GROMACS .gro file of C-alpha atoms in nm:
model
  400
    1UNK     CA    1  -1.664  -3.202   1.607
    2UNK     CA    2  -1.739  -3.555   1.539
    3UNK     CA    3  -1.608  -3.733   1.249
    4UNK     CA    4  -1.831  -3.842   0.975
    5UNK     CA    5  -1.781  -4.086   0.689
    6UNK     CA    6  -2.030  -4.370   0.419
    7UNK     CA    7  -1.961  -4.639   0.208
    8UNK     CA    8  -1.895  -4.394  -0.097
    9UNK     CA    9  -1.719  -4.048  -0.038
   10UNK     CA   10  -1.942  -3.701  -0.109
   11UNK     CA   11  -1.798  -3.594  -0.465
   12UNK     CA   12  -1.905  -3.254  -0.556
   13UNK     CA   13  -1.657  -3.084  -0.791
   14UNK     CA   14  -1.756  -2.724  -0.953
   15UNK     CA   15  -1.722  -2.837  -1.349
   16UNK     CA   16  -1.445  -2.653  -1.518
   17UNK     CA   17  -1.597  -2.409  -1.753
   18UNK     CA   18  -1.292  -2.140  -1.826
   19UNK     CA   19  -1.391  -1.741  -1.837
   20UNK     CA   20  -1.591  -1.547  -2.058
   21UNK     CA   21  -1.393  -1.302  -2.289
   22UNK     CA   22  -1.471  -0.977  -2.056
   23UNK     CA   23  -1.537  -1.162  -1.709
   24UNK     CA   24  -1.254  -1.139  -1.436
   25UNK     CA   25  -1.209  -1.229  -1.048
   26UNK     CA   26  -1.350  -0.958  -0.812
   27UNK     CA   27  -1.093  -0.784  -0.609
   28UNK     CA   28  -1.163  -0.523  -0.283
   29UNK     CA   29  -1.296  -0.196  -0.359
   30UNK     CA   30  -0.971   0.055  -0.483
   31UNK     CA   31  -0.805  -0.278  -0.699
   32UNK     CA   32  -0.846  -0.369  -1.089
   33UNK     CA   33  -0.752  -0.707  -1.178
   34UNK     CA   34  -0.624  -0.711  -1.551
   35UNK     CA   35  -0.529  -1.052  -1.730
   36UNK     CA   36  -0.139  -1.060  -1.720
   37UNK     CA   37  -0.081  -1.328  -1.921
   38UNK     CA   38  -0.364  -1.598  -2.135
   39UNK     CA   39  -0.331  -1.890  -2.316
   40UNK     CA   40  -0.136  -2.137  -2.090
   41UNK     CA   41  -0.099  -2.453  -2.032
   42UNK     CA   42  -0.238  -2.524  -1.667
   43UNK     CA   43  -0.004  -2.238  -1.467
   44UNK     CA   44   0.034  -2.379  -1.166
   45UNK     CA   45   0.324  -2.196  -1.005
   46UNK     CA   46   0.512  -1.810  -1.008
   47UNK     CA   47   0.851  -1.770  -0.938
   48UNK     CA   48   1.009  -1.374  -0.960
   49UNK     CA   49   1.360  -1.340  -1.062
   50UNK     CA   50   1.600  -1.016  -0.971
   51UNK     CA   51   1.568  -0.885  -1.333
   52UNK     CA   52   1.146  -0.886  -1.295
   53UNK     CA   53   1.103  -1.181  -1.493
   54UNK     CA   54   0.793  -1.390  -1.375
   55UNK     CA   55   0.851  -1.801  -1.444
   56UNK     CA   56   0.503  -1.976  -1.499
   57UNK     CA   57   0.515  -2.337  -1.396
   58UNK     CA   58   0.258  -2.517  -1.631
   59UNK     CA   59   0.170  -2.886  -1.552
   60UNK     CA   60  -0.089  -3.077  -1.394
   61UNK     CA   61  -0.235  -3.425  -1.260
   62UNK     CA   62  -0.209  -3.749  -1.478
   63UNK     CA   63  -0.455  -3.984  -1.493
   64UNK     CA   64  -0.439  -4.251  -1.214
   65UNK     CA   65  -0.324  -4.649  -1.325
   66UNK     CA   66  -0.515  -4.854  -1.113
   67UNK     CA   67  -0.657  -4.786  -0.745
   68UNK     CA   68  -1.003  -4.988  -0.775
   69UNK     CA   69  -1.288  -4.734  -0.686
   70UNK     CA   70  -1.140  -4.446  -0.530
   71UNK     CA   71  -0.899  -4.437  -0.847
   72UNK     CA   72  -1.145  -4.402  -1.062
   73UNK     CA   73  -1.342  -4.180  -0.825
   74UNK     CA   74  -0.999  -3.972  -0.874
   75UNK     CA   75  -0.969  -3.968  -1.213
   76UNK     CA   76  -1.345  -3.840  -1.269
   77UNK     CA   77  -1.304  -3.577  -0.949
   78UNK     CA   78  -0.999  -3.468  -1.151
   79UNK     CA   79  -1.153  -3.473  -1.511
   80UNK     CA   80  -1.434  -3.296  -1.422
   81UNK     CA   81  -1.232  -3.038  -1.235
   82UNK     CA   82  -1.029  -2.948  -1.547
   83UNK     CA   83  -0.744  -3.110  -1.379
   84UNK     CA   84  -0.626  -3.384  -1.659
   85UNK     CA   85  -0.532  -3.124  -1.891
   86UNK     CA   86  -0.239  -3.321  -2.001
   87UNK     CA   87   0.101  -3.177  -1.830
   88UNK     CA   88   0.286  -2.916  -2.073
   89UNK     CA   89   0.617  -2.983  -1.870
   90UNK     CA   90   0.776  -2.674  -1.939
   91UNK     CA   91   0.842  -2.358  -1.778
   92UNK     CA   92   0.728  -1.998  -1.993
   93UNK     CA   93   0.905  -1.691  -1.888
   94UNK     CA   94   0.688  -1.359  -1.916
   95UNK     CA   95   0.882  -1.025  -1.922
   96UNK     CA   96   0.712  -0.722  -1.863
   97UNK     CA   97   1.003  -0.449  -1.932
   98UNK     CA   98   0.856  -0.138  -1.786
   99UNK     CA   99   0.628  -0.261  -1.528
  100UNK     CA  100   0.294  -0.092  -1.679
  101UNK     CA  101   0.129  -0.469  -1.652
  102UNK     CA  102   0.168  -0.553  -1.991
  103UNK     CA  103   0.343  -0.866  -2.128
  104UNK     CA  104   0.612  -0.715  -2.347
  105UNK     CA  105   0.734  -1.066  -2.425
  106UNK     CA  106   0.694  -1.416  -2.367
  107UNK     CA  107   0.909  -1.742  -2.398
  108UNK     CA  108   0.926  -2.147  -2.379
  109UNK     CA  109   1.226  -2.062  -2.028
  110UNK     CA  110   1.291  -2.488  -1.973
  111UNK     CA  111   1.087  -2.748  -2.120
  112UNK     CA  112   1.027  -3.160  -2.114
  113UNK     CA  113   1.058  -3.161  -1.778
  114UNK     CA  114   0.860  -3.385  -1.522
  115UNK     CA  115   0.528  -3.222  -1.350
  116UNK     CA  116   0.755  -2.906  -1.270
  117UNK     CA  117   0.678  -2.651  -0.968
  118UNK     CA  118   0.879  -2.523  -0.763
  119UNK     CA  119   1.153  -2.284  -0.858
  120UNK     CA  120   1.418  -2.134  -0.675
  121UNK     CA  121   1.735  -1.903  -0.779
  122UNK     CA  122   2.039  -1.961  -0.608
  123UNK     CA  123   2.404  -1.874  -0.649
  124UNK     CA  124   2.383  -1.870  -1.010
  125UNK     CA  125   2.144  -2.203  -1.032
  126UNK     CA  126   1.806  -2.198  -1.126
  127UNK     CA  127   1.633  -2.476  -0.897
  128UNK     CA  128   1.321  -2.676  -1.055
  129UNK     CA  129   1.129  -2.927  -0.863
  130UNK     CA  130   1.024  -3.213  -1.102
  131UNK     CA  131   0.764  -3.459  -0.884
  132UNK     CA  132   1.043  -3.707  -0.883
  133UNK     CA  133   1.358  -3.500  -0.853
  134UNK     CA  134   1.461  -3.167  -0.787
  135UNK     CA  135   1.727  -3.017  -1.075
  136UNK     CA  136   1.904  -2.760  -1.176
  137UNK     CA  137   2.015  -2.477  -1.461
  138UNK     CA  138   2.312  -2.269  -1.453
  139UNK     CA  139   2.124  -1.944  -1.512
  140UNK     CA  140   2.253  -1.620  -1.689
  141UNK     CA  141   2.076  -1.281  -1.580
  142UNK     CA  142   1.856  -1.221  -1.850
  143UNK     CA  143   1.864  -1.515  -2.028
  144UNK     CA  144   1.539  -1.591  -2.201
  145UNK     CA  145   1.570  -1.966  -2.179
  146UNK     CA  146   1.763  -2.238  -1.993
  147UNK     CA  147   2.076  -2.373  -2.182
  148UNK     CA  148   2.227  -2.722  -2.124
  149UNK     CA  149   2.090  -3.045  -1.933
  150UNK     CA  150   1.957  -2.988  -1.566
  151UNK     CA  151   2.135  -3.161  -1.329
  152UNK     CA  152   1.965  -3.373  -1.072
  153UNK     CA  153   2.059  -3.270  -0.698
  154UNK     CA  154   1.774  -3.452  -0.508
  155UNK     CA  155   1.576  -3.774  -0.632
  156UNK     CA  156   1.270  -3.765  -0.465
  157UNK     CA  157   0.982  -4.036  -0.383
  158UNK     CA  158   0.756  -4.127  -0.644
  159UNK     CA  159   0.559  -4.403  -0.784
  160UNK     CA  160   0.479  -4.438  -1.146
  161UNK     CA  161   0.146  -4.441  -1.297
  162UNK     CA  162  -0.016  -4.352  -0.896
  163UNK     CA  163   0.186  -4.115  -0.757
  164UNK     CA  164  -0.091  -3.924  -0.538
  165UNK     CA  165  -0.006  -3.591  -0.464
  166UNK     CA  166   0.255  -3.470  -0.687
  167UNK     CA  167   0.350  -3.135  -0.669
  168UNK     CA  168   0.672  -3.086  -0.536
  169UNK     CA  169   0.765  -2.680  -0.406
  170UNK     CA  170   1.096  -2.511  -0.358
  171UNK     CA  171   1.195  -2.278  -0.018
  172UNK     CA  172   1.552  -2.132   0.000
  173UNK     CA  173   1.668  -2.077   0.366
  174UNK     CA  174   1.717  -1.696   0.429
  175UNK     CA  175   2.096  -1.771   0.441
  176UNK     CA  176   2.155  -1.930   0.136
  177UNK     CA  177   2.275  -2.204   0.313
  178UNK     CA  178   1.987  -2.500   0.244
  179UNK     CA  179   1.693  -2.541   0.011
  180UNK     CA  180   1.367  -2.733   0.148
  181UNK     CA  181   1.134  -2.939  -0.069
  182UNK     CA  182   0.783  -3.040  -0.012
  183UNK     CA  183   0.691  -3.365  -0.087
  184UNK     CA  184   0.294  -3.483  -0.099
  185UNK     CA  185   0.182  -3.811   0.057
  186UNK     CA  186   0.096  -4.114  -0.218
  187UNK     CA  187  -0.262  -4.157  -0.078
  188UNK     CA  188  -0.512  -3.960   0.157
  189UNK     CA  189  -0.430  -4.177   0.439
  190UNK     CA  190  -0.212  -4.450   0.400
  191UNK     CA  191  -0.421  -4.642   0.218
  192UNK     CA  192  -0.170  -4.857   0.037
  193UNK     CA  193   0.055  -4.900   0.363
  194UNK     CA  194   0.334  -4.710   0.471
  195UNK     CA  195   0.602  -4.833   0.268
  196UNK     CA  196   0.495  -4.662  -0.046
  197UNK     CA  197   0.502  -4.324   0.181
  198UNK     CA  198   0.853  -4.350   0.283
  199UNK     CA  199   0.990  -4.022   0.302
  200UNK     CA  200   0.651  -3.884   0.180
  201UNK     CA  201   0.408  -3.641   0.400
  202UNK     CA  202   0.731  -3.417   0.473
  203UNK     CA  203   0.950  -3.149   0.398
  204UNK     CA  204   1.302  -3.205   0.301
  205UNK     CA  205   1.607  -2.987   0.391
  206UNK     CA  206   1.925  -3.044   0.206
  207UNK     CA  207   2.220  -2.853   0.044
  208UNK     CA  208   2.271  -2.639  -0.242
  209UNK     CA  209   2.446  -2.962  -0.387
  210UNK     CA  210   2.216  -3.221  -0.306
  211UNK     CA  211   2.417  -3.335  -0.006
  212UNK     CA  212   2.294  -3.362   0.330
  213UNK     CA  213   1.925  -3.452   0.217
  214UNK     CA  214   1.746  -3.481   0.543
  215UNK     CA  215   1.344  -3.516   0.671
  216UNK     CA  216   1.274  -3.184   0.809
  217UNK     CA  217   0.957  -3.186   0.956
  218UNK     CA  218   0.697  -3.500   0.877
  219UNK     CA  219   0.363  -3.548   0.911
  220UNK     CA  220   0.237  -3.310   0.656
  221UNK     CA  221  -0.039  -3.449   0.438
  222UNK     CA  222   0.012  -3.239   0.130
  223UNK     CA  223   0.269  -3.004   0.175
  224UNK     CA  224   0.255  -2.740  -0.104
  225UNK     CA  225   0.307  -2.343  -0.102
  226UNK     CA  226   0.631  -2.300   0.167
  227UNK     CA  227   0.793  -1.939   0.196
  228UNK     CA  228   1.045  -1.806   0.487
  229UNK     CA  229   0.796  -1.559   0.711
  230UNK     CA  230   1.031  -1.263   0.650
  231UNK     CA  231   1.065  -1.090   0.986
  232UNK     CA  232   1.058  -1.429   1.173
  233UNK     CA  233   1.281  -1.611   0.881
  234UNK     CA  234   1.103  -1.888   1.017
  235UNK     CA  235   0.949  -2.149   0.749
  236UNK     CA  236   0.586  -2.136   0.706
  237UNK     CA  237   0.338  -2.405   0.470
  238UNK     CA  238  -0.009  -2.482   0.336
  239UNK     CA  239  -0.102  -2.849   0.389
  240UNK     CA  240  -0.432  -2.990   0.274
  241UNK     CA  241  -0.517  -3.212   0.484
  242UNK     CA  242  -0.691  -3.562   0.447
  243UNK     CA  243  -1.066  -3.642   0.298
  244UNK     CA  244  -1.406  -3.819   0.395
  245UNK     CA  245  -1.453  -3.708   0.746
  246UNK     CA  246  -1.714  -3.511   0.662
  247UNK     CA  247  -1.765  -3.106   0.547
  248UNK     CA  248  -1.587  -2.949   0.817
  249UNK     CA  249  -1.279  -3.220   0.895
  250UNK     CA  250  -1.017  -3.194   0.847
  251UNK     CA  251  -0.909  -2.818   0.810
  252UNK     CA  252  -0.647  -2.728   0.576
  253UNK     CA  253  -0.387  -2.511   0.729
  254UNK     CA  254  -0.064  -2.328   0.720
  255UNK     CA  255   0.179  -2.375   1.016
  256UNK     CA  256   0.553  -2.290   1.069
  257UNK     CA  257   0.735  -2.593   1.008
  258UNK     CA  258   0.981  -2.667   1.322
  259UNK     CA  259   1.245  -2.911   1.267
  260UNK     CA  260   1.207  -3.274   1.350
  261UNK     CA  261   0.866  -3.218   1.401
  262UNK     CA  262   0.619  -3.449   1.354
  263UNK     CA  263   0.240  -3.332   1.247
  264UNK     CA  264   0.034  -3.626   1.258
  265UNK     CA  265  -0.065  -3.777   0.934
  266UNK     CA  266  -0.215  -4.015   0.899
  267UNK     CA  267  -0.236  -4.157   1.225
  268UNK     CA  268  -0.399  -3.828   1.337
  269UNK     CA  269  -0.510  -3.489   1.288
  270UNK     CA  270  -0.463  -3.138   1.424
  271UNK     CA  271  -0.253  -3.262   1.682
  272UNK     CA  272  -0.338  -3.521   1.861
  273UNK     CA  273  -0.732  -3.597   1.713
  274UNK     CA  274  -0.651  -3.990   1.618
  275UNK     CA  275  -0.798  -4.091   1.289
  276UNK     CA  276  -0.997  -4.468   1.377
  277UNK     CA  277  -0.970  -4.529   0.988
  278UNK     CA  278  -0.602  -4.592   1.003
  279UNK     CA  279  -0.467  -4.926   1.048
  280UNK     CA  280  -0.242  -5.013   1.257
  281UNK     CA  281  -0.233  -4.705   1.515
  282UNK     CA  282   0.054  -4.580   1.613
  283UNK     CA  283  -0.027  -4.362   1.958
  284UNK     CA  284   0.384  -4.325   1.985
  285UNK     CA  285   0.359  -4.108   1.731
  286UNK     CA  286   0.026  -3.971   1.814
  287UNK     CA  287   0.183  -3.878   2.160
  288UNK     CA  288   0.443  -3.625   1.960
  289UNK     CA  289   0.203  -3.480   1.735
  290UNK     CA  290   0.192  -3.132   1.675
  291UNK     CA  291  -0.115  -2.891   1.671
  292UNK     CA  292  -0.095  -2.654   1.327
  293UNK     CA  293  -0.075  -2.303   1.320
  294UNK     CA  294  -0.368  -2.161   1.156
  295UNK     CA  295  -0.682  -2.332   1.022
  296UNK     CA  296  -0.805  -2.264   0.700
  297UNK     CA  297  -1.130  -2.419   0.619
  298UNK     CA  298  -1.178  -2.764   0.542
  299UNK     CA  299  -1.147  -2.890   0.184
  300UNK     CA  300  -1.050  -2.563   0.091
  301UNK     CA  301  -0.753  -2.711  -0.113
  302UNK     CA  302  -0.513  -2.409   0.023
  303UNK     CA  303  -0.209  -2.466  -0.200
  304UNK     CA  304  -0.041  -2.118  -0.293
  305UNK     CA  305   0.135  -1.929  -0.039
  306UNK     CA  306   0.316  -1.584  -0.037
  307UNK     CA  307   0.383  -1.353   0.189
  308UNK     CA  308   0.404  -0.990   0.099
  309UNK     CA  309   0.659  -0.729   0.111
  310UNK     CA  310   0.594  -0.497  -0.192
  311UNK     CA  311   0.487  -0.172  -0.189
  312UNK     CA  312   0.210  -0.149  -0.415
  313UNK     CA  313  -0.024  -0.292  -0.113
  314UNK     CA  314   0.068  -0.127   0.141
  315UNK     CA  315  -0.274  -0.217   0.382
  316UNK     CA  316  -0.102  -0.611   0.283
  317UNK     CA  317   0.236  -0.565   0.382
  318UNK     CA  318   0.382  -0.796   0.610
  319UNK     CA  319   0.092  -1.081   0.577
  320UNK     CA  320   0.002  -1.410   0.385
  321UNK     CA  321  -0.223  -1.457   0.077
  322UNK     CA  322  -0.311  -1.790  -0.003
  323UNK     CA  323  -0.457  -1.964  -0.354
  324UNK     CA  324  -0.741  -2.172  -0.265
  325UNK     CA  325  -0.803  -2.409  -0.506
  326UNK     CA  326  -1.122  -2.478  -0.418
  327UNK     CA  327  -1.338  -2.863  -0.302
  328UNK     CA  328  -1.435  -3.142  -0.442
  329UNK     CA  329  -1.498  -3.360  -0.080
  330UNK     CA  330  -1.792  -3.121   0.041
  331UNK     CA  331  -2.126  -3.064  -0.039
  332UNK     CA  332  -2.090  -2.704  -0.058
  333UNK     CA  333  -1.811  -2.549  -0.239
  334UNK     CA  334  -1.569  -2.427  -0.049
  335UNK     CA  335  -1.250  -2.238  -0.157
  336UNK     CA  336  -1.233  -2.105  -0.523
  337UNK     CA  337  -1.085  -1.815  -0.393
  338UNK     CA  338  -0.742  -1.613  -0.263
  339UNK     CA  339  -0.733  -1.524   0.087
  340UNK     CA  340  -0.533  -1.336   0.331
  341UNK     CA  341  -0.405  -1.327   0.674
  342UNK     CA  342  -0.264  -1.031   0.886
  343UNK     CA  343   0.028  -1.103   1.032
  344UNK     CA  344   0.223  -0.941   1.338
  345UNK     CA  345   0.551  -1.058   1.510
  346UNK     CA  346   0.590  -1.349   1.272
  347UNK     CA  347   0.259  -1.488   1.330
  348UNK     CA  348  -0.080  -1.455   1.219
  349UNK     CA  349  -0.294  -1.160   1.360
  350UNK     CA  350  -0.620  -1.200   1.267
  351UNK     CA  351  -0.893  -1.354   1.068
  352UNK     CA  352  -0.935  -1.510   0.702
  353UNK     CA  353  -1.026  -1.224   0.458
  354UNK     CA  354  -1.123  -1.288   0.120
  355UNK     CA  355  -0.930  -1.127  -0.110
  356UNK     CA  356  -0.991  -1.206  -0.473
  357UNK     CA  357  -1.319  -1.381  -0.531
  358UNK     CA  358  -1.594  -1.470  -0.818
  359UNK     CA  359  -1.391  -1.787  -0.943
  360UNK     CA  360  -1.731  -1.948  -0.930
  361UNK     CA  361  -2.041  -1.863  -1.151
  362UNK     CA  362  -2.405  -1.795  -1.029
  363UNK     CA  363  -2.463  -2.153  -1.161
  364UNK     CA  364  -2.150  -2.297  -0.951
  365UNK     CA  365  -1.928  -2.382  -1.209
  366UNK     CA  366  -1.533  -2.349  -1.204
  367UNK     CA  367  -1.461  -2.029  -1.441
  368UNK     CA  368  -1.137  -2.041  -1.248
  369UNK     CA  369  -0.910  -2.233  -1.016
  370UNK     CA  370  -0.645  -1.987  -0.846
  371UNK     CA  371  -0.341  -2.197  -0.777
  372UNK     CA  372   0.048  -2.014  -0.664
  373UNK     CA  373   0.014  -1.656  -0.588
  374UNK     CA  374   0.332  -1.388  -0.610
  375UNK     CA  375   0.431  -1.026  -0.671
  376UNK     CA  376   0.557  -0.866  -0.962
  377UNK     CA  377   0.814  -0.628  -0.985
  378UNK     CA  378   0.626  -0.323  -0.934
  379UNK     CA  379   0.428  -0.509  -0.620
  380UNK     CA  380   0.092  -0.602  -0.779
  381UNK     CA  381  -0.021  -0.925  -0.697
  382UNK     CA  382  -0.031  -1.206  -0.949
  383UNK     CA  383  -0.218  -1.536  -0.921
  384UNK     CA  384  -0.167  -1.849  -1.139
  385UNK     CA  385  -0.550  -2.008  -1.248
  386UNK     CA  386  -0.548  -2.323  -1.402
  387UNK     CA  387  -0.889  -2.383  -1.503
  388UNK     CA  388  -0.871  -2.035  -1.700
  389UNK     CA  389  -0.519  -2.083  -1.830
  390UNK     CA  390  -0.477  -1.739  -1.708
  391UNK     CA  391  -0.214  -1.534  -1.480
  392UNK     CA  392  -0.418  -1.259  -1.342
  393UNK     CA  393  -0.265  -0.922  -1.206
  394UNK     CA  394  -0.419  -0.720  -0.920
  395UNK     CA  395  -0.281  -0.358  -0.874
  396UNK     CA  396  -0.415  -0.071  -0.707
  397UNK     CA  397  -0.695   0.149  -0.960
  398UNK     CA  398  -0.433   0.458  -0.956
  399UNK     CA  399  -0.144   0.229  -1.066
  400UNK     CA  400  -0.036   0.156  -1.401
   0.00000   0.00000   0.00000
C-alpha cells in the first residue's frame, strides 16, 4: 500500500453531540449495557481495586500554544471532537457495595492533579500517572479518598503549553518487582526535531521507588492502554500510530513490548516501511525495527486495553478488548467503537470483532467516545466515554 499525503491533512472529526436520555451503545445479542455511572468530567481511565472499588480518571487535552497550522488544525480537530473539555484533574471513586450494577456511592478519591491516567496499586501505594510525573498515595483499604501529598517517584518528559500526546498509563510487572509507564511522542512525527522527544515514543520500566528508571522498549508512537497478557505475563500495548499517509496508513496496533526493542517511529513504520517525510533518516535504526503484533485499523485511535479474566463472560475469557476512540485523519469514520481479540497461548487467535458499537448516530455524529475499558467486581465489563461523560456497564441479560 502506497503512501498518500497533500498540502493540507483530511480532517473529518464526528462532532461531539453527548447521548440522548434513553439511548445506549449496542452490545452482542444475550448483553444489556446499563449506565454505571453519569455526570463526569471526561473519564478517561478505570482502575479496579481489591475491595471492588472502580477509580475514574477524568481529564483531557489542553488547548495547544503555538504550532502554526497544524496547531491550530489541532486545536479545532480537538474542539470539535469534544476533546477541550477543560481537564477536571481529579480522580472519583465509585463503589458499588453489592455488585447489582448500581452506584451505591460516589466520591472526589485524589484531586488537582496534572492530566491524571494511569493508576496502579502496589504494596500499600496507590500509583497515579500525571503527564509530567508519575506519583504516589499511601493508600488505606477502603479509604474513600487519598490523604496527604503524593510523592513524585518518576518525572517524566513534557513540554508546557505543546505537549502532544499526553496521556501517560501505568503497568505493574506480574512480580511486583517494576512498574512501566507509557509515554506519548510530542508530535506525529518529529516534527519539531528530536530533541524535544527525548525519552518520548517509549515505555519506561523503573522501580517501585522511582529508582532504576530505564527506556524499555522505544519506538512507540503513542503508547497508551499496557496490561501484562496473563498466561504469557508478557507486556502487551495499543499504539496509535502516526497521521497523513492516507485512510489506510498507518495501522494502529497492539504488540508485546520486548525489551530494548526498538519499533520504528518516526523514521518508519510497521517494521521496516521508511517514512520519506522524516528528516534526516536514520536507516541504522530502520535496520532494527520491529514489525507489531496485531494491526488494528488505521486511525482507529485504539487507546484502552484490557484483557479479561472474569467470569461473567465466559465466551471472552482469556482475550483483549480494546476502546477505540474513534478518527479524525480519514474520510470515513473509523473506530467509535470497543473491540475484541481471541487470544490463545499468549497471543492473538483470531480476527477483530466488534463488541460494543452505536457510538455514532445515523447522522455521524459522536454521541460517544469509548476511551479505557475494565471489569468490575462481579466481571461485567465497564468502558470509560468521554464525549458522554458516562461509564457504561455491560453484563450478561440474566445477571444482575
Amino acid at each position: 500500500m502506497e503512501p498518500q499525503s497533500g498540502a493540507l491533512p483530511t480532517v473529518n472529526t464526528a462532532r461531539a453531540v453527548g447521548w440522548p436520555d434513553d439511548a445506549a451503545p449496542t452490545a452482542p445479542e444475550g448483553f444489556t449495557v446499563s449506565r454505571y455511572a453519569e455526570n463526569l468530567h471526561h473519564p478517561r481511565w478505570l482502575y479496579l481495586l481489591p475491595n471492588g472499588d472502580v477509580l475514574v480518571a477524568e481529564s483531557s487535552s489542553l488547548p495547544q500554544r503555538g504550532g502554526g497550522i497544524m496547531g491550530w488544525i489541532r486545536n479545532s480537530v480537538q474542539r470539535h471532537a469534544g476533546a477541550l473539555a477543560g481537564s477536571a484533574d481529579r480522580i472519583t471513586l465509585l463503589r458499588d457495595t453489592d455488585g447489582d450494577g448500581d452506584v451505591d456511592a460516589r466520591t472526589v478519591f485524589a484531586e488537582n492533579l496534572n492530566q491524571p491516567i494511569g493508576m496502579a496499586l502496589l504494596d500499600g501505594y496507590l500509583y497515579i500517572a500525571n503527564t509530567d510525573a508519575v506519583v504516589r498515595f499511601a493508600y488505606t483499604p477502603g479509604a474513600v479518598r487519598l490523604m496527604g501529598e503524593g510523592e513524585t517517584v518518576l518525572e517524566l518528559p513534557y513540554r508546557e503549553g505543546n505537549n502532544g500526546h499526553w496521556t501517560r498509563t501505568l503497568a505493574v510487572s506480574p512480580d511486583g518487582t517494576k512498574l512501566y509507564v507509557a509515554v506519548g511522542s510530542a508530535s506525529n512525527i518529529g516534527d519539531d526535531g528530536m530533541d524535544v522527544e527525548e525519552g518520548r515514543a517509549a515505555v519506561w520500566e523503573f522501580n517501585p521507588d522511582g529508582g532504576g528508571a530505564r527506556v524499555f522498549a522505544s519506538g512507540l508512537r503513542n503508547p497508551v492502554g499496557m496490561e501484562f497478557e496473563p498466561e504469557s505475563g508478557v507486556l502487551w500495548v495499543a499504539v496509535n500510530e502516526r497521521d497523513m499517509l492516507g485512510d489506510n496508513l498507518v495501522p494502529d496496533y497492539m504488540t508485546s513490548v520486548r525489551d530494548g526493542a526498538f519499533y520504528g517511529w518516526p523514521y518508519s513504520y510497521f517494521g521496516q516501511n521508511v517514512d520519506a517525510r522524516v528528516e534526516p533518516q536514520r536507516p541504522d535504526l530502520v535496520a532494527r525495527a520491529l514489525a507489531p503484533d496485531y494491526a488494528l485499523g488505521a486511525h482507529t485511535a485504539s487507546l484502552g486495553l484490557h484483557f479479561y479474566t472474569g467470569e461473567a463472560l465466559p465466551a471472552y475469557r482469556g482475550g483483549v478488548f480494546i476502546g477505540q476512540h474513534g478518527s479524525w485523519n480519514r474520510s470515513v469514520h473509523a473506530g467509535y467503537k470497543v473491540v475484541f481479540v481471541p487470544f490463545e497461548a499468549g497471543a492473538p487467535a483470531g480476527e477483530v470483532q466488534d463488541f460494543l458499537t452505536g457510538f455514532l448516530n445515523a447522522q455521524g455524529q459522536a454521541q460517544g467516545r469509548p476511551v479505557g475499558v475494565a471489569s468490575d467486581r462481579t466481571g461485567a465489563l465497564l468502558v470509560a466515554d468521554d464525549v458522554g461523560n458516562i461509564i457504561w456497564r455491560v453484563a450478561p441479560e440474566t445477571a444482575n
